[in-house]
Amino acid sequence: MPEDLNWAIGGEAGDGIDSTGKIFAQALSRAGRHVFTSKDFASRIRGGYTAYKIRTSVDRVESVVDRLDILIALTQRTVEENMEELHEGSVIIYDGERTTMKDFEAPDGMIGLNVPLRRLAEEAGGAIMQNIVALGAACEVSDFPIENLDESLEKRFGSKGGSIVENNSKAARAGQAYVRENYDLDLDYELETTDADYVLLNGDEAIGMGAIAAGCRFYAGYPITPATNVMEYMTGRVEQFGGAVVQAEDELSAINMALGAARAGARSMTATSGPGIDLMTETFGLIATSETPLVITNVMRSGPSTGMPTKQEQGDLNQMLYGGHGEIPRFVLTPTSISECFHKTVEAFNLAEKYQTPVYLAADLALAVSEQTFPPEEFDMDKVEIDRGKVVDEESLGEWVNDKQQFKPHALTEDGVSPRAFPGTKGGAHMSTGLEHDELGRRTEDTDMRVEQVDKRNRKVQTAIENEDWSPREFGDADSGNLVISWGSNEGAIREALEFLDDENVSVRFLSVPYIFPRPDLTEEIAAADDVIVVECNATGQFADLIEHDALRRVKRLNKYNGVRFKADELAAKIKQALEESVEATA
Amino acid sequence: MSSDVRFTDFKSDKQPTWCPGCGDFGTMNGMMKGLAETGNDPDNTFLVAGIGCSGKIGTYMHSYALHGVHGRALPVGIGAKLANPNLEVMVAGGDGDGFSIGAGHFVHAVRRNVNMTYVVMDNRIYGLTKGQASPTSREDFETSTTPDGPMQAPVNPHALALAAGGTFIAQSFSSDALRHVEIIKQAIEHPGFAFVNCYSPCVTFNDVDTYDYFRDSLVDLKEEDHDPTDKDAAKDVIFDSEKEYMGVIYKDENSVPFEERWGISENMSQIEDKPPEGTMDLVREFY
Ligand SMILES: Cc1ncc(C[n+]2csc(CCOP(=O)(O)OP(=O)(O)O)c2C)c(N)n1
Ligand code: SF4
């Protein structure tokens, strides 16, 4: 009996795949089961293959695996697309009365359940409910108590009123009854339910929620996959807390609006993906030079150019680290899991304001579109602290004026951080500029002042390195000579891969790095290791380059850039293989 | 806001490096007077400037100010105003800044109608980069980069503004101080996006669009019996190819600023050191 169940529904875009999957995921979560979901989708609105996949277990799950136990296939292509993940005993639910599925036969060793989804849906009140019939059938196959579906149907359709929820519930039961009556299944599934109440959310939502919790009041953005969900999440919510969301005319405008709001004193954010970061880079230097706190979220996707907009990649690291002309102090944070999307967003706002520096918060498509269950305490708002840094008011700004009573927004301080006066504060009027400037913010080409201001801005980074915690998250066997290092969204898959490896007696120490700049100094850990493998979703190993530069040692690189995120079992095999090869071979 | 503010309070102690006689002096003086006479003071004013000779204005005035990147001053002003609607927001820049690199932002700022004032110091040339054609340069205006003239129609900024749904569209002239201040004051008091194109001659690189040219050719709408609330009359003025006008060309008396339509009224700079009350509900939504 598999402890996990891997379930999927697939068909054409426009078939309601997403909402059906979400209904089932919510039902599982409400039944106290952990869920991790992933999506395959193409960059088109109608037509084109899409799938919603769920992995569920009573234990926490943080990644996807290469395995499918139950597949609801609305099209023949769905089966073809997933052939590699299907296995002996996999159940395929399909509608043989559908013209495209008439001649379908389940491959050898698999169980095909021919369920007249459409007909049963019509009998229950409308063909539109055919996916819900399939959900009912899936409940029967997996022994999942069908009552749990009702609550999520209510959540989904409750607002539509009257009989809609009831009809859907009827449709589900028709699917269940059909399988029960027509097939004599002897499967080992038993989807245990528990008393736990989990929340189910994706990385974009976690970022939006983190931003609001952190006191973000202003958001300006321009739609782009896969970052749009951040904006959609905040729209209508941030307003309840006295804020505003503005859809700008382009990313140049979005980041400049966010900059204006930040200067007016609001906690302010914009979010985009690679192509938008390119446009925002123009203003990035101004933000750093004018010492304006701003959070810029980059939900990465496959590049370059428009690349593969609906596919996974971690290819923008160098862009965030080095993008912009001149030399620009910045922070680059990379949340490593969906819950870290929340926590790192809060941290990003605090860092931005404490150091008056732009902060890149870099998530990626895998985090943005996957959902995961969590105990709600994981997002404990009481633990969230807001630190606005050196903000001065009417009285305290008196300490920061020159002998002409002029306020010094770029005062040369020991820690590099200067006082900040929001417009409206009496006596604080000052200007700020992207031109090199003196302590008052006025343009200067004085050679000494230039050096002093550059040093001051860089000093903030030094202060932050000393005062903040930049450590990696550590997993696995701390004494192992096999060291795996990764950044961003790969953490979940690697953690699960460690369990697979453990079963094969391969011990691994895993450091998951949520900070690219500044980043933890891993020299000691690397020196202590026999083998070092850096895992990332890009072709050239941008993070591996940094690690080699820091530690002065060659590392092995495990890269994936076909557009699909790492999977736990795949990684276990690749890590094992890499450990068997000698370093020299890859160096 | 105190009533004893004088326009010199908006002056910084930095001496402008504009060429002696540059039109930008007059434009700036009018802006400072307009701000002071409408009851503003430097501490409640946020001035955003573009890049160009004109963009240097942020250095010479005293207020909260940001000198941004080329062409992007308007979005900065919008963000600041929405984040704190109590601020008096003024944006200034050149014709290149506003109608070339920033043309997209201009059109969208007009249609967004946030309550702020935008002053373009229009000299029909690029000053700071030493004399290239600007989007308002005449078709046959010879410059270092257009030896035979740009050979393309100049942008008509007022037409752009009207087409984009502008609610306050005006033309002023830097050397007609009285009219300029009057127009700036009306712009500040207009509830919505007020666009003032101010002819500010470049004495160094433009020997065609000179003080004398504007003085002789500009017709004051005040003497023309023009009704600025009449859109058709505004159209006639804007598309008149024979004459150039000065004054308030169009004013929508029913203008409701964006922030009012969107219900944005809070000063967003004031937040607690804890997440706002009720944030836990955000988590519960995911059950
Ligand atoms: C992105 C970018 N491109 C080009 C420039 C160079 N540049 C500086 S000012 C300017 C034109 C200014 O013309 P205008 O806006 O008419 O202002 P003026 O100097 O005439 O007042 C240009 C092209 C720049 N600073 N940034
Ligand atoms: S170059 Fe022209 S616009 Fe620039 S300061 Fe001189 S006169 Fe003024």
Short mmCIF file of N, CA and C in Angstrom, two decimals, chain A residues 295-410:
data_model
loop_
_atom_site.label_atom_id
_atom_site.label_comp_id
_atom_site.label_asym_id
_atom_site.label_seq_id
_atom_site.Cartn_x
_atom_site.Cartn_y
_atom_site.Cartn_z
N VAL A 295 11.06 46.57 -2.12
CA VAL A 295 11.12 45.13 -2.34
C VAL A 295 10.69 44.84 -3.78
N ILE A 296 11.57 44.19 -4.52
CA ILE A 296 11.27 43.84 -5.91
C ILE A 296 11.24 42.31 -5.99
N THR A 297 10.06 41.79 -6.24
CA THR A 297 9.93 40.35 -6.30
C THR A 297 10.09 39.87 -7.73
N ASN A 298 10.95 38.89 -7.92
CA ASN A 298 11.15 38.29 -9.24
C ASN A 298 10.72 36.83 -9.17
N VAL A 299 9.56 36.54 -9.73
CA VAL A 299 9.13 35.15 -9.79
C VAL A 299 9.66 34.61 -11.12
N MET A 300 10.81 33.92 -11.03
CA MET A 300 11.52 33.55 -12.26
C MET A 300 10.79 32.49 -13.08
N ARG A 301 11.02 32.58 -14.39
CA ARG A 301 10.53 31.58 -15.33
C ARG A 301 11.63 31.34 -16.35
N SER A 302 11.41 30.45 -17.30
CA SER A 302 12.44 30.14 -18.27
C SER A 302 12.74 31.30 -19.21
N GLY A 303 14.00 31.68 -19.32
CA GLY A 303 14.43 32.70 -20.26
C GLY A 303 15.43 32.08 -21.19
N PRO A 304 16.20 32.87 -21.93
CA PRO A 304 16.11 34.33 -22.02
C PRO A 304 14.95 34.78 -22.91
N SER A 305 14.88 36.08 -23.08
CA SER A 305 13.77 36.70 -23.80
C SER A 305 12.45 36.15 -23.25
N THR A 306 11.48 35.92 -24.12
CA THR A 306 10.22 35.41 -23.57
C THR A 306 10.31 33.92 -23.26
N GLY A 307 11.36 33.27 -23.71
CA GLY A 307 11.67 31.91 -23.30
C GLY A 307 10.49 30.97 -23.26
N MET A 308 10.31 30.32 -22.11
CA MET A 308 9.15 29.46 -21.91
C MET A 308 8.39 30.00 -20.70
N PRO A 309 7.43 30.87 -20.97
CA PRO A 309 6.81 31.63 -19.87
C PRO A 309 6.10 30.78 -18.82
N THR A 310 5.71 29.57 -19.17
CA THR A 310 4.99 28.78 -18.18
C THR A 310 5.85 27.65 -17.62
N LYS A 311 7.16 27.79 -17.80
CA LYS A 311 8.04 26.72 -17.34
C LYS A 311 9.04 27.21 -16.29
N GLN A 312 9.51 26.23 -15.53
CA GLN A 312 10.39 26.50 -14.39
C GLN A 312 11.83 26.80 -14.82
N GLU A 313 12.48 27.73 -14.15
CA GLU A 313 13.92 27.94 -14.28
C GLU A 313 14.41 28.86 -13.17
N GLN A 314 15.68 28.74 -12.86
CA GLN A 314 16.31 29.66 -11.90
C GLN A 314 17.47 30.32 -12.63
N GLY A 315 17.13 31.00 -13.71
CA GLY A 315 18.18 31.52 -14.60
C GLY A 315 18.54 32.98 -14.40
N ASP A 316 17.84 33.67 -13.49
CA ASP A 316 18.04 35.12 -13.38
C ASP A 316 18.97 35.52 -12.24
N LEU A 317 19.67 34.54 -11.70
CA LEU A 317 20.49 34.87 -10.53
C LEU A 317 21.53 35.94 -10.87
N ASN A 318 22.25 35.74 -11.96
CA ASN A 318 23.26 36.73 -12.32
C ASN A 318 22.64 38.10 -12.61
N GLN A 319 21.49 38.07 -13.22
CA GLN A 319 20.80 39.33 -13.54
C GLN A 319 20.50 40.11 -12.25
N MET A 320 20.04 39.40 -11.23
CA MET A 320 19.70 40.10 -9.98
C MET A 320 20.95 40.51 -9.21
N LEU A 321 21.98 39.70 -9.38
CA LEU A 321 23.21 39.95 -8.64
C LEU A 321 24.02 41.08 -9.27
N TYR A 322 24.02 41.13 -10.59
CA TYR A 322 24.90 42.08 -11.29
C TYR A 322 24.15 43.09 -12.15
N GLY A 323 22.86 42.93 -12.32
CA GLY A 323 22.11 43.80 -13.24
C GLY A 323 22.20 45.27 -12.86
N GLY A 324 22.28 46.12 -13.87
CA GLY A 324 22.35 47.56 -13.63
C GLY A 324 23.76 48.06 -13.90
N HIS A 325 23.85 49.32 -14.38
CA HIS A 325 25.18 49.86 -14.64
C HIS A 325 25.78 50.43 -13.36
N GLY A 326 27.07 50.45 -13.35
CA GLY A 326 27.74 50.89 -12.12
C GLY A 326 27.69 49.77 -11.09
N GLU A 327 28.06 50.13 -9.88
CA GLU A 327 28.09 49.13 -8.83
C GLU A 327 27.01 49.44 -7.80
N ILE A 328 26.15 48.46 -7.58
CA ILE A 328 24.93 48.74 -6.82
C ILE A 328 24.80 47.81 -5.62
N PRO A 329 24.85 48.37 -4.41
CA PRO A 329 24.61 47.52 -3.25
C PRO A 329 23.14 47.06 -3.22
N ARG A 330 22.94 45.82 -2.88
CA ARG A 330 21.57 45.26 -2.91
C ARG A 330 21.53 44.02 -2.04
N PHE A 331 20.34 43.55 -1.78
CA PHE A 331 20.19 42.24 -1.15
C PHE A 331 19.43 41.35 -2.12
N VAL A 332 19.81 40.07 -2.14
CA VAL A 332 19.07 39.11 -2.96
C VAL A 332 18.66 37.94 -2.07
N LEU A 333 17.36 37.81 -1.85
CA LEU A 333 16.83 36.74 -1.00
C LEU A 333 16.12 35.71 -1.87
N THR A 334 16.30 34.44 -1.54
CA THR A 334 15.66 33.41 -2.35
C THR A 334 14.93 32.41 -1.46
N PRO A 335 13.64 32.62 -1.23
CA PRO A 335 12.87 31.69 -0.41
C PRO A 335 12.99 30.26 -0.94
N THR A 336 13.10 29.32 -0.03
CA THR A 336 13.37 27.95 -0.43
C THR A 336 12.14 27.05 -0.38
N SER A 337 11.04 27.58 0.09
CA SER A 337 9.82 26.77 0.16
C SER A 337 8.64 27.73 0.18
N ILE A 338 7.46 27.18 0.06
CA ILE A 338 6.28 28.05 0.03
C ILE A 338 6.14 28.82 1.35
N SER A 339 6.37 28.15 2.46
CA SER A 339 6.22 28.89 3.73
C SER A 339 7.34 29.93 3.87
N GLU A 340 8.51 29.62 3.32
CA GLU A 340 9.59 30.62 3.35
C GLU A 340 9.28 31.83 2.47
N CYS A 341 8.41 31.63 1.49
CA CYS A 341 7.98 32.79 0.67
C CYS A 341 7.35 33.82 1.59
N PHE A 342 6.58 33.36 2.54
CA PHE A 342 5.97 34.26 3.52
C PHE A 342 7.04 34.92 4.40
N HIS A 343 7.85 34.08 5.03
CA HIS A 343 8.80 34.61 6.01
C HIS A 343 9.87 35.50 5.36
N LYS A 344 10.34 35.10 4.19
CA LYS A 344 11.39 35.90 3.54
C LYS A 344 10.83 37.23 3.03
N THR A 345 9.54 37.26 2.71
CA THR A 345 8.95 38.53 2.28
C THR A 345 8.97 39.52 3.44
N VAL A 346 8.58 39.03 4.60
CA VAL A 346 8.62 39.90 5.79
C VAL A 346 10.06 40.40 6.01
N GLU A 347 10.99 39.48 5.92
CA GLU A 347 12.39 39.82 6.13
C GLU A 347 12.86 40.85 5.08
N ALA A 348 12.40 40.66 3.85
CA ALA A 348 12.80 41.57 2.77
C ALA A 348 12.39 43.01 3.09
N PHE A 349 11.19 43.18 3.61
CA PHE A 349 10.74 44.54 3.96
C PHE A 349 11.59 45.13 5.08
N ASN A 350 11.90 44.30 6.08
CA ASN A 350 12.71 44.81 7.18
C ASN A 350 14.12 45.18 6.72
N LEU A 351 14.70 44.31 5.90
CA LEU A 351 16.05 44.61 5.41
C LEU A 351 16.04 45.88 4.57
N ALA A 352 15.03 45.99 3.70
CA ALA A 352 14.96 47.16 2.82
C ALA A 352 14.95 48.44 3.64
N GLU A 353 14.14 48.46 4.70
CA GLU A 353 14.02 49.71 5.47
C GLU A 353 15.18 49.91 6.43
N LYS A 354 15.67 48.83 7.02
CA LYS A 354 16.78 48.99 7.96
C LYS A 354 18.03 49.51 7.25
N TYR A 355 18.20 49.06 6.00
CA TYR A 355 19.42 49.43 5.28
C TYR A 355 19.16 50.38 4.11
N GLN A 356 17.90 50.76 3.92
CA GLN A 356 17.54 51.70 2.86
C GLN A 356 18.17 51.30 1.53
N THR A 357 17.85 50.09 1.15
CA THR A 357 18.47 49.43 0.01
C THR A 357 17.41 48.63 -0.73
N PRO A 358 17.51 48.53 -2.06
CA PRO A 358 16.57 47.65 -2.76
C PRO A 358 16.83 46.18 -2.42
N VAL A 359 15.78 45.42 -2.34
CA VAL A 359 15.90 43.99 -2.04
C VAL A 359 15.21 43.20 -3.14
N TYR A 360 15.95 42.31 -3.77
CA TYR A 360 15.33 41.35 -4.68
C TYR A 360 14.83 40.17 -3.87
N LEU A 361 13.58 39.85 -4.03
CA LEU A 361 13.02 38.64 -3.43
C LEU A 361 12.77 37.72 -4.61
N ALA A 362 13.58 36.66 -4.70
CA ALA A 362 13.51 35.84 -5.91
C ALA A 362 12.85 34.50 -5.65
N ALA A 363 11.63 34.37 -6.12
CA ALA A 363 10.96 33.07 -6.11
C ALA A 363 11.06 32.52 -7.53
N ASP A 364 10.42 31.40 -7.78
CA ASP A 364 10.40 30.91 -9.15
C ASP A 364 9.08 30.23 -9.42
N LEU A 365 8.91 29.83 -10.68
CA LEU A 365 7.62 29.28 -11.10
C LEU A 365 7.21 28.07 -10.27
N ALA A 366 8.18 27.24 -9.92
CA ALA A 366 7.83 26.04 -9.16
C ALA A 366 7.19 26.42 -7.82
N LEU A 367 7.71 27.46 -7.20
CA LEU A 367 7.13 27.90 -5.93
C LEU A 367 5.79 28.60 -6.16
N ALA A 368 5.73 29.32 -7.27
CA ALA A 368 4.56 30.17 -7.52
C ALA A 368 3.31 29.36 -7.82
N VAL A 369 3.46 28.26 -8.53
CA VAL A 369 2.24 27.56 -8.95
C VAL A 369 1.99 26.27 -8.16
N SER A 370 2.91 25.88 -7.31
CA SER A 370 2.64 24.70 -6.48
C SER A 370 1.95 25.13 -5.20
N GLU A 371 1.02 24.30 -4.76
CA GLU A 371 0.38 24.58 -3.48
C GLU A 371 0.81 23.52 -2.48
N GLN A 372 0.80 23.92 -1.23
CA GLN A 372 1.18 22.98 -0.19
C GLN A 372 0.34 23.23 1.05
N THR A 373 0.09 22.16 1.82
CA THR A 373 -0.64 22.32 3.08
C THR A 373 0.32 22.64 4.21
N PHE A 374 -0.18 23.44 5.14
CA PHE A 374 0.61 23.78 6.33
C PHE A 374 -0.32 23.89 7.52
N PRO A 375 0.21 23.57 8.72
CA PRO A 375 -0.57 23.95 9.90
C PRO A 375 -0.58 25.49 9.93
N PRO A 376 -1.70 26.10 10.24
CA PRO A 376 -1.77 27.56 10.16
C PRO A 376 -0.73 28.27 11.03
N GLU A 377 -0.29 27.61 12.11
CA GLU A 377 0.72 28.24 12.99
C GLU A 377 1.98 28.58 12.22
N GLU A 378 2.19 27.94 11.10
CA GLU A 378 3.37 28.23 10.30
C GLU A 378 3.39 29.71 9.88
N PHE A 379 2.22 30.31 9.89
CA PHE A 379 2.12 31.73 9.51
C PHE A 379 1.66 32.55 10.71
N ASP A 380 2.30 32.31 11.83
CA ASP A 380 1.92 32.97 13.08
C ASP A 380 2.20 34.47 13.01
N MET A 381 1.13 35.24 12.95
CA MET A 381 1.30 36.69 12.78
C MET A 381 1.91 37.35 14.02
N ASP A 382 1.72 36.71 15.19
CA ASP A 382 2.29 37.30 16.41
C ASP A 382 3.81 37.32 16.36
N LYS A 383 4.37 36.46 15.54
CA LYS A 383 5.83 36.41 15.49
C LYS A 383 6.41 37.40 14.48
N VAL A 384 5.53 38.02 13.72
CA VAL A 384 6.02 38.95 12.69
C VAL A 384 6.37 40.28 13.32
N GLU A 385 7.61 40.72 13.11
CA GLU A 385 8.02 42.01 13.64
C GLU A 385 8.36 42.97 12.51
N ILE A 386 7.99 44.18 12.71
CA ILE A 386 8.24 45.18 11.68
C ILE A 386 9.28 46.17 12.18
N ASP A 387 10.38 46.30 11.44
CA ASP A 387 11.45 47.21 11.85
C ASP A 387 11.65 48.23 10.73
N ARG A 388 11.32 49.47 11.01
CA ARG A 388 11.37 50.49 9.97
C ARG A 388 12.71 51.20 9.89
N GLY A 389 13.62 50.82 10.75
CA GLY A 389 14.96 51.41 10.66
C GLY A 389 15.02 52.83 11.17
N LYS A 390 15.98 53.59 10.65
CA LYS A 390 16.26 54.93 11.17
C LYS A 390 15.31 56.00 10.62
N VAL A 391 14.05 55.92 11.02
CA VAL A 391 13.11 56.97 10.60
C VAL A 391 13.14 58.08 11.64
N VAL A 392 13.26 59.32 11.20
CA VAL A 392 13.30 60.43 12.16
C VAL A 392 11.99 61.20 12.12
N ASP A 393 11.65 61.83 13.24
CA ASP A 393 10.47 62.70 13.25
C ASP A 393 10.93 64.14 13.49
N GLU A 394 9.96 65.01 13.67
CA GLU A 394 10.24 66.43 13.81
C GLU A 394 11.33 66.73 14.85
N GLU A 395 11.24 66.02 15.99
CA GLU A 395 12.23 66.28 17.05
C GLU A 395 13.57 65.65 16.73
N SER A 396 13.52 64.33 16.41
CA SER A 396 14.81 63.64 16.30
C SER A 396 15.60 64.05 15.07
N LEU A 397 14.96 64.66 14.11
CA LEU A 397 15.76 65.01 12.93
C LEU A 397 16.74 66.15 13.23
N GLY A 398 16.51 66.83 14.37
CA GLY A 398 17.43 67.89 14.79
C GLY A 398 18.85 67.40 14.96
N GLU A 399 19.02 66.11 15.25
CA GLU A 399 20.37 65.55 15.39
C GLU A 399 21.06 65.38 14.05
N TRP A 400 20.30 65.54 12.99
CA TRP A 400 20.83 65.21 11.66
C TRP A 400 20.83 66.41 10.72
N VAL A 401 21.09 67.59 11.29
CA VAL A 401 21.13 68.77 10.43
C VAL A 401 22.53 69.38 10.46
N ASN A 402 22.85 70.16 9.44
CA ASN A 402 24.13 70.86 9.45
C ASN A 402 23.96 72.20 10.15
N ASP A 403 24.99 73.02 10.14
CA ASP A 403 24.88 74.27 10.91
C ASP A 403 23.90 75.26 10.30
N LYS A 404 23.45 74.98 9.09
CA LYS A 404 22.40 75.83 8.51
C LYS A 404 21.03 75.23 8.71
N GLN A 405 20.93 74.25 9.61
CA GLN A 405 19.66 73.57 9.88
C GLN A 405 19.13 72.77 8.70
N GLN A 406 20.03 72.40 7.79
CA GLN A 406 19.58 71.60 6.65
C GLN A 406 19.70 70.12 6.97
N PHE A 407 18.66 69.38 6.66
CA PHE A 407 18.61 67.94 6.97
C PHE A 407 19.56 67.16 6.06
N LYS A 408 20.20 66.13 6.65
CA LYS A 408 21.19 65.37 5.87
C LYS A 408 20.72 63.94 5.61
N PRO A 409 19.97 63.73 4.55
CA PRO A 409 19.42 62.40 4.27
C PRO A 409 20.48 61.38 3.87
N HIS A 410 21.65 61.86 3.50
CA HIS A 410 22.72 60.93 3.13
C HIS A 410 23.93 61.14 4.02
#
